[in-house]
Coordinates of C-alpha atoms in Angstrom, one line a residue:
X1 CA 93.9 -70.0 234.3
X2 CA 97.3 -68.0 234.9
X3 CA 97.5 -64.8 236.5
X4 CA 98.7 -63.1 233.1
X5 CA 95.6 -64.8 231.3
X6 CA 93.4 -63.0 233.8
X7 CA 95.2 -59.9 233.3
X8 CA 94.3 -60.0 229.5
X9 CA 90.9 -60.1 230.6
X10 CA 91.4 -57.0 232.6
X11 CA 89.5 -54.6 229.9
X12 CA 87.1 -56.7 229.1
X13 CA 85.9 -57.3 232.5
X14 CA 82.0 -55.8 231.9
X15 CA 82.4 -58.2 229.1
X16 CA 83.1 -61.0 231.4
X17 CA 80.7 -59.8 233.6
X18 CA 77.8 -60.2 231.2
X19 CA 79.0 -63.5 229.7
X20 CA 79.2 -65.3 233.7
X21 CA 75.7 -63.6 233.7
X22 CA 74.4 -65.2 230.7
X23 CA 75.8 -68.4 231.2
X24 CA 73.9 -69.1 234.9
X25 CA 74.9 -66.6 237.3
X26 CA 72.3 -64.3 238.8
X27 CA 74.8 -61.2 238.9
X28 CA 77.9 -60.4 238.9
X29 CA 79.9 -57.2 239.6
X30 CA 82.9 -55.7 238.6
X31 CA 84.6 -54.1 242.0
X32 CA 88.2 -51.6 241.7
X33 CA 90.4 -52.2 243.9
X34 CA 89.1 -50.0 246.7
X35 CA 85.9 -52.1 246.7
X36 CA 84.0 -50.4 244.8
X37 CA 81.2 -51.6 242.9
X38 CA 82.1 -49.8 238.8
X39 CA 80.0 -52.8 236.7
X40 CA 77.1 -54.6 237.7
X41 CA 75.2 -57.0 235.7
X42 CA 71.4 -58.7 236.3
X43 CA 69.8 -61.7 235.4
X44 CA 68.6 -62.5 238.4
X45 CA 64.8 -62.1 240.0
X46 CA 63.3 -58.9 240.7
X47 CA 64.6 -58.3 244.1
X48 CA 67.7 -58.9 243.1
X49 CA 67.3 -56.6 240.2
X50 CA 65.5 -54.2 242.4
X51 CA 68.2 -53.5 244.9
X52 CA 71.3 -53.7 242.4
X53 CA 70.3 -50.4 241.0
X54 CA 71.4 -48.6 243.7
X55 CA 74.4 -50.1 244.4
X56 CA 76.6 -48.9 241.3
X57 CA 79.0 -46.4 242.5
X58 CA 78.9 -47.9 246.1
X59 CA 81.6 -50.1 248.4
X60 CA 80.4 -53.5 248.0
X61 CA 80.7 -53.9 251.8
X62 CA 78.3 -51.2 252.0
X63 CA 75.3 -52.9 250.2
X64 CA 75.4 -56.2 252.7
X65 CA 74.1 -56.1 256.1
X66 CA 76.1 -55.9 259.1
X67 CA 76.7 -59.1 260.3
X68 CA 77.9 -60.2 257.1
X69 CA 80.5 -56.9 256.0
X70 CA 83.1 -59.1 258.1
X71 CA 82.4 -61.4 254.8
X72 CA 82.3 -59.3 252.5
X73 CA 85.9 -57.8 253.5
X74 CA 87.2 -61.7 253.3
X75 CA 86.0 -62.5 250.3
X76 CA 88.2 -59.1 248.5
X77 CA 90.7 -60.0 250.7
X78 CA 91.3 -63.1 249.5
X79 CA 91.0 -62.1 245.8
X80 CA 93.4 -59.5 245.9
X81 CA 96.0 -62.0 247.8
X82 CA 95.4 -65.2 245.9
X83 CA 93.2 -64.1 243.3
X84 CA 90.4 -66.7 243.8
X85 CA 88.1 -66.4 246.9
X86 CA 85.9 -69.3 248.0
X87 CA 82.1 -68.9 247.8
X88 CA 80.5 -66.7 250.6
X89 CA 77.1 -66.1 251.1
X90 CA 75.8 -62.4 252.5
X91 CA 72.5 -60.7 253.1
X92 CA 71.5 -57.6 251.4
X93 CA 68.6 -55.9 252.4
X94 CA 66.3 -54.9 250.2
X95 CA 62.8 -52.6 249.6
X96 CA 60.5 -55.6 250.3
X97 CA 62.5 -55.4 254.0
X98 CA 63.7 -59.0 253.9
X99 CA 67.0 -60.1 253.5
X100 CA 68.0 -61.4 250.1
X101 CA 70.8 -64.6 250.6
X102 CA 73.6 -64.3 247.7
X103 CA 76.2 -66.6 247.6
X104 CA 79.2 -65.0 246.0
X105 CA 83.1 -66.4 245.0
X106 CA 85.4 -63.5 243.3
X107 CA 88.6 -63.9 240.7
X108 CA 90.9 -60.9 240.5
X109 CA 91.5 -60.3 236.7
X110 CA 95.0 -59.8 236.4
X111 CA 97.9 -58.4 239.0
X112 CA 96.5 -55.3 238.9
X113 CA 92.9 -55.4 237.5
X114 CA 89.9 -55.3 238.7
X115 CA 88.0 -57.6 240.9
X116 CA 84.8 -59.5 239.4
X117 CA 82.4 -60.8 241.7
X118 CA 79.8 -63.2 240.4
X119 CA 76.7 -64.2 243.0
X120 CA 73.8 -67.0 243.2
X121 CA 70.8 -65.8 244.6
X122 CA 69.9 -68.0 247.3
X123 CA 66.1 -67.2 248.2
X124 CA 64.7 -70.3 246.6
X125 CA 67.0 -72.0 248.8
X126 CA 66.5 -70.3 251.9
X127 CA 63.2 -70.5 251.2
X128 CA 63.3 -74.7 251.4
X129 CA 65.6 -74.4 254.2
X130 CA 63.2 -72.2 256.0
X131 CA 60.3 -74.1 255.2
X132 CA 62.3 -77.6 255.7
X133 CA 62.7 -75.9 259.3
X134 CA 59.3 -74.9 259.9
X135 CA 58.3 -78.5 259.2
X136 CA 60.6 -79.9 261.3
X137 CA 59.7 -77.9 264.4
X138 CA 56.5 -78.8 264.0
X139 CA 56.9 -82.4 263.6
X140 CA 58.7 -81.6 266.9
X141 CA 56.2 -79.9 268.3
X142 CA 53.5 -82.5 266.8
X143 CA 55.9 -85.6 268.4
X144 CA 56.1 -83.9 272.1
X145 CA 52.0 -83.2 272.0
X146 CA 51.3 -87.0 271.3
X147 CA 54.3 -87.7 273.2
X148 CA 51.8 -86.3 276.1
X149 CA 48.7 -87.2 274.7
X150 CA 50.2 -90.9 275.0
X151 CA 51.5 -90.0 279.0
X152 CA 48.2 -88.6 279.5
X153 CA 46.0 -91.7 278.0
X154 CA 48.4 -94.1 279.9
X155 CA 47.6 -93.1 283.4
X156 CA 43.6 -92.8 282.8
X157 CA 44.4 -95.7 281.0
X158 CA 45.8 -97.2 284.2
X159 CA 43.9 -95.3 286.7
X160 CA 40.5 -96.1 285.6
X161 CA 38.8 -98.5 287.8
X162 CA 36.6 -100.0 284.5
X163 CA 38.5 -103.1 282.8
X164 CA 40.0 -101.2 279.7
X165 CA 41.1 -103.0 276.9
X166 CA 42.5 -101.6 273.3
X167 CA 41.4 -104.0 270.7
X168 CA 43.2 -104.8 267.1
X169 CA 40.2 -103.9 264.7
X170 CA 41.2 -106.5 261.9
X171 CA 42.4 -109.9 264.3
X172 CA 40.5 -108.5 267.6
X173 CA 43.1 -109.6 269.5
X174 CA 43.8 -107.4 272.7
X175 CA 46.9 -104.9 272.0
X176 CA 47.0 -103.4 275.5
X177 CA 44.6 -103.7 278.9
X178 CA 44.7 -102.2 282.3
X179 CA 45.3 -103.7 285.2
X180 CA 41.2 -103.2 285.6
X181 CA 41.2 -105.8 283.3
X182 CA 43.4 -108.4 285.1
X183 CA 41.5 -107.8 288.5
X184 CA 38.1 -108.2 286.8
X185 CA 38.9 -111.6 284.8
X186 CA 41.2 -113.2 287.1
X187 CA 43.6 -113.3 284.4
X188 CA 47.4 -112.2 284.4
X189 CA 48.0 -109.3 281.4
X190 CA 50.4 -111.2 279.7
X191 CA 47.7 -113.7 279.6
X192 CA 45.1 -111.3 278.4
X193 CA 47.2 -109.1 275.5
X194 CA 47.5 -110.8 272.1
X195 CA 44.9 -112.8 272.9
X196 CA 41.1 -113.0 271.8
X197 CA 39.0 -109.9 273.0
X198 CA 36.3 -112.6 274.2
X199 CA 38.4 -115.3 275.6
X200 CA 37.7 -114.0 278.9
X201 CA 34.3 -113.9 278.6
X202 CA 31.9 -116.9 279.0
X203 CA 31.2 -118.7 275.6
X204 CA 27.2 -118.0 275.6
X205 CA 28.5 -114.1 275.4
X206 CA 30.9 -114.2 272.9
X207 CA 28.7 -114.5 269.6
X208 CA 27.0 -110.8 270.9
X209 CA 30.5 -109.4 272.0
X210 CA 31.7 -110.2 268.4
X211 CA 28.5 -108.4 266.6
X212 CA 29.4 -105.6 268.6
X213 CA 32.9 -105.6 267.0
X214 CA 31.8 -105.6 263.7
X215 CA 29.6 -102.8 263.9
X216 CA 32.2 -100.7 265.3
X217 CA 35.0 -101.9 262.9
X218 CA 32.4 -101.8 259.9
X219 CA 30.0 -99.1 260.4
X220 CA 31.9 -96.9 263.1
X221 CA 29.0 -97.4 265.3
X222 CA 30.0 -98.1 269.2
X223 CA 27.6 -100.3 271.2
X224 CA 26.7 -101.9 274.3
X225 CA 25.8 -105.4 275.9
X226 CA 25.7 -107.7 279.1
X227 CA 28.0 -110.7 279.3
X228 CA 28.8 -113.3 281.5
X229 CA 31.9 -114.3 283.2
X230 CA 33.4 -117.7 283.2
X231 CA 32.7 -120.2 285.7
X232 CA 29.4 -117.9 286.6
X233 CA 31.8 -115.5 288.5
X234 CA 29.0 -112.8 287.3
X235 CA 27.5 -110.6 284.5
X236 CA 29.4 -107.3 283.1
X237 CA 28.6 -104.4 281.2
X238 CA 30.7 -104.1 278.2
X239 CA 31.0 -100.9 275.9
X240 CA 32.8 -101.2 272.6
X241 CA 33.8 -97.9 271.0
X242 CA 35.7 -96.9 267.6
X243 CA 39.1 -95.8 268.6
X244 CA 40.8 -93.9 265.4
X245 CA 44.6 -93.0 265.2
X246 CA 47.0 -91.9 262.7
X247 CA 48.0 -95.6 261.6
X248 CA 45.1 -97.6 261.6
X249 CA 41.8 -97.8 263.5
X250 CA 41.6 -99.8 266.8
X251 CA 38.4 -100.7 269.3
X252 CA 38.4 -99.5 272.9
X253 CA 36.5 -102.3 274.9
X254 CA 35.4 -101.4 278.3
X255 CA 34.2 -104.0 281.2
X256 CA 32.7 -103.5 284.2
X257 CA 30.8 -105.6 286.8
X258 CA 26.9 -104.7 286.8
X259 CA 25.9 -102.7 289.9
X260 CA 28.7 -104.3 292.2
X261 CA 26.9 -103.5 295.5
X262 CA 24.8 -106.0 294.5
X263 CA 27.0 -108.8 295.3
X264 CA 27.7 -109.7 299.3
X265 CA 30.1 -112.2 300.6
X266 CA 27.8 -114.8 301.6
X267 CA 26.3 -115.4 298.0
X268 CA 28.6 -117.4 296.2
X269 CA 29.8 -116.4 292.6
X270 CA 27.5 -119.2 290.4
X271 CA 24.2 -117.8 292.8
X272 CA 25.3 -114.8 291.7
X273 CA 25.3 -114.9 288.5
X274 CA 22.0 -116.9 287.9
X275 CA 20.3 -114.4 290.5
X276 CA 21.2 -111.8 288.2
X277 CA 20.3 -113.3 284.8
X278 CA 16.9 -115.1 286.3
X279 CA 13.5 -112.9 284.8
X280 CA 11.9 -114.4 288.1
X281 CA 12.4 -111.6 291.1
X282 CA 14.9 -113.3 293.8
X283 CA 15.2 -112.1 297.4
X284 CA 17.6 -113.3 300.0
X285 CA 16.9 -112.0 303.6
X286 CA 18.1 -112.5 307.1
X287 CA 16.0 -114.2 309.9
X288 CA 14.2 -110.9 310.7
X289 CA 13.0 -111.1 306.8
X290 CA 15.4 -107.5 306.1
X291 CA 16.7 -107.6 302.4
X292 CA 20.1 -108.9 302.2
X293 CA 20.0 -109.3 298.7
X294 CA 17.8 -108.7 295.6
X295 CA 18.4 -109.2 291.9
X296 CA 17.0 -106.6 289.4
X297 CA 13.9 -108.4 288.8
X298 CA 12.6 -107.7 292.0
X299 CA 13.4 -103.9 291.2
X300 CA 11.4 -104.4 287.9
X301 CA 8.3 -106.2 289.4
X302 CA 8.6 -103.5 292.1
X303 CA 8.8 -100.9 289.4
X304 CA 11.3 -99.5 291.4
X305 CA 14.3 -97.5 289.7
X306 CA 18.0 -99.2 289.7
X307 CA 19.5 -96.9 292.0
X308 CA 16.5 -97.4 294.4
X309 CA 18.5 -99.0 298.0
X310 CA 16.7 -102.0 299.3
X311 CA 19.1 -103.7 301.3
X312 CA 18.7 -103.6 304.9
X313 CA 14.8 -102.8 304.5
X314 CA 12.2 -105.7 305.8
X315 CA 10.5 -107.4 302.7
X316 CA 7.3 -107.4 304.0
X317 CA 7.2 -103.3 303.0
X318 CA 6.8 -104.9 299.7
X319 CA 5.6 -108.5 300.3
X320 CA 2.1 -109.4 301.6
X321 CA -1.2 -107.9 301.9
X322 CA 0.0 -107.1 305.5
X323 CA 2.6 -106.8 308.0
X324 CA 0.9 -109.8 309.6
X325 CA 0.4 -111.6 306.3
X326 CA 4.8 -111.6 305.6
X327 CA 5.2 -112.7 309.4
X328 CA 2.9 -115.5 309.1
X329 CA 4.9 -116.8 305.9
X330 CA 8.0 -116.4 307.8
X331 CA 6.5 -118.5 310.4
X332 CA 5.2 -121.7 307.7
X333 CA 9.1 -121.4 306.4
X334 CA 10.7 -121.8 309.8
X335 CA 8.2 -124.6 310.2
X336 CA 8.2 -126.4 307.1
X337 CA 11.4 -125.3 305.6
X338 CA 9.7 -124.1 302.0
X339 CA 6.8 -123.2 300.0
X340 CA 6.1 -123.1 296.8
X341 CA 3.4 -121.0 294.4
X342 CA 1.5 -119.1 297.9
X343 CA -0.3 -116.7 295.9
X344 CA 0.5 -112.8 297.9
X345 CA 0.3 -109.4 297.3
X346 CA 3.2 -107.2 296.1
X347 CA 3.1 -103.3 296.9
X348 CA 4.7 -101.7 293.9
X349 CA 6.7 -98.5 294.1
X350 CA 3.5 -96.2 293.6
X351 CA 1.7 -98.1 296.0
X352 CA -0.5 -100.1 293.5
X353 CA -0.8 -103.8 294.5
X354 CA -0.3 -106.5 292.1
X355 CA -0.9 -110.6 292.8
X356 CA 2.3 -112.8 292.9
X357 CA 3.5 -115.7 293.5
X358 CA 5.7 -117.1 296.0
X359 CA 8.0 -120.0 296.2
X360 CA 10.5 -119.8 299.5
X361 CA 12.7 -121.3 301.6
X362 CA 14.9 -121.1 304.7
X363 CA 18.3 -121.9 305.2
X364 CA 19.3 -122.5 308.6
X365 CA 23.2 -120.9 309.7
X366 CA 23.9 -121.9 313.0
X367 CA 21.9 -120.2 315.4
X368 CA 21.1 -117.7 312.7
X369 CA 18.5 -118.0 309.5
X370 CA 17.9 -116.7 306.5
X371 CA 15.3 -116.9 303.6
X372 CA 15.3 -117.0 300.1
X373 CA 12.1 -116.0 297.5
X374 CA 11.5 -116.7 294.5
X375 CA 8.7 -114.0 293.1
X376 CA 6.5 -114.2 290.3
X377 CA 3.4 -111.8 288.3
X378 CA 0.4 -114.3 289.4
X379 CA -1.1 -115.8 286.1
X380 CA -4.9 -116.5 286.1
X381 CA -5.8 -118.0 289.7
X382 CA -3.5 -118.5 291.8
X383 CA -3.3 -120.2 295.4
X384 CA -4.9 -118.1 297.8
X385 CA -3.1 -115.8 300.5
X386 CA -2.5 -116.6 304.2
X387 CA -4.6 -114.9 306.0
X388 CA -5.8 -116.6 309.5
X389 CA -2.8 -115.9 312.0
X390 CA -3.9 -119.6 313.8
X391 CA -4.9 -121.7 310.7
X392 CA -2.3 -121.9 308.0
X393 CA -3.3 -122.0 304.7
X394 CA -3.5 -125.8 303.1
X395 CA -1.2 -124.3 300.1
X396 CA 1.5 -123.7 303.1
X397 CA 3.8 -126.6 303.0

């Protein structure tokens, strides 16, 4: 529109003012050239409407907040020079005490009319801005926490001295492991991760293993078992426990080796593995017939606790109706080498004595010995017990 079409519009600018109001602007003013607000016209929201009423009669610049005057001053000045300004957006205050956001953009009606300033109130924008913000901060804030949940789970993860696998809930494949886990089954990782979960476990323990799986994938429940190594390399304890994340829901499998002190360096790995799993009590002892090595059998028959310490202790404070009774049987083994089903006595952790029965045999090393027993709950008569010092018992052999 020419400059002498505007200027036709000069009188009529209230007029103008109301029509740019009606037609989707939220106000608009009508400003003399000393920038001063004469006209004003609503159809904005209440704060807008609110705070307008107090601005007829005012400088425009006056009714902004002070960091956006400098705006204000811009957007006259570059109506009364070109007579168009480009949209700026200012802040006036208002009763609420927030800031209400309106974009403005000006047209000077004529060479020497007034100015008409038309605004958009922003709020609903700033609004979605502000809340677009919020919500990115805290999907900041959220990324940084797991960020350091994540740092914090990978070193336990890699600290902890259990095997520690994370488990795939719908192939049960392994998606990450410790290097717990590669120590324990003699496996590298990269042999171990997208694998089976029970490859490295023997093939007799796998069926439980996988019944533990489904009751944590299905019902949520975790759960517990013994398995057994390959190659008899010895029996674990293994834990499986619901592990739930944003994305999907994984299993945390945990291994360890069952009571590792129990295992010495003489004993090879298959012995080791059998003595465990046996329900008869097994005792290995030196040549002075001190416990070098018991399975948890022997704690059960003794009625002794798990964390009770044998080893290093004489057998015969358990074995034998006597002191004398446990030498004599020592003797008969250096003698004949074994014996099997002597019927004894075995002193049980209260002191109660219970019959048993005995199978053993010694194993020279050298210019060293050692002994293993095989112990069993006496069932009906048994053999009877050494008990002459000079003549052996006939069940000796």
């Amino acid at each position: 529109m020419r400059e002498r079409d505007l200027g036709a519009l000069s009188g009529l600018a209230p007029e103008v003012a109301e029509m740019l109001v009606s037609v989707g602007s939220d106000i608009a003013l009508v400003v003399d050239g000393d920038g001063v607000i004469r006209q004003i016209s609503i159809g904005g929201t209440e704060p807008v409407r609110s705070m307008a009423d107090e601005w007829l009669g005012r400088p425009l610049v006056d009714t902004v907040t002070g960091e956006t005057r400098r705006k204000v001053e811009q957007l006259l000045a570059d109506a009364a020079s070109t007579g168009l300004s480009r949209s700026r957006q200012v802040n006036h205050p208002s009763r609420l005490g927030i800031d209400i956001p309106i974009a403005y953009s000006a047209v000077r009606l004529g060479r020497e009319g007034p100015v008409l300033v038309v605004g958009r109130d922003m709020s609903v924008v700033s609004a979605l801005q502000q809340r677009l913000l919020h919500a990115q901060q805290e999907m900041e804030r959220d990324y940084w926490q797991r960020r350091q949940s994540e740092t914090r789970y990978q070193l336990l993860f890699q600290i902890a001295t259990d095997a520690v696998m994370v488990i795939d809930a719908t192939s049960l494949n392994v998606v990450d492991a410790n290097r717990a886990a590669a120590r324990l089954f003699g496996l590298p990782l990269d042999q171990i991760i997208g694998k089976r979960a029970t490859l490295p476990l023997h093939e007799q323990s796998r069926a439980e293993i996988n019944e533990l799986f489904a009751a944590a994938r299905l019902g949520g429940r975790a759960g517990e078992a013994e398995a057994l190594l390959p190659e008899h390399r010895g029996m674990v304890h293994v834990s499986i426990t619901p592990l739930r994340t944003e994305a999907n829901t994984s299993l945390l499998m945990r291994v360890r080796p069952l009571d590792p002190d129990w295992q010495v360096p003489q004993a090879g790995a298959r012995l080791t593995s059998l003595m465990r799993i046996s329900p008869d009590a097994i005792v290995i002892t030196d040549g002075a017939g001190r416990i070098q090595m018991s399975n948890p059998a022997f704690l059960r028959l003794a009625e002794m606790s798990p964390g009770v310490k044998v080893l290093g202790q004489s057998l015969s404070n358990w074995l034998g109706a006597t002191v004398q009774d446990f030498d004599r049987l020592l003797q008969s083994l250096r003698r004949d080498s074994s014996t099997r089903q002597v019927l004894s006595a075995l002193r049980r952790f209260d002191g109660r004595r219970v019959a048993v029965e005995v199978s053993a045999a010694c194993q020279p090393e050298g210019d060293d010995e050692s002994f293993g027993f095989i112990i069993r709950q006496a069932q009906g008569t048994g053999r009877v017990l050494l008990t002459k010092p000079d003549s052996p018992d006939p069940s000796v052999h």
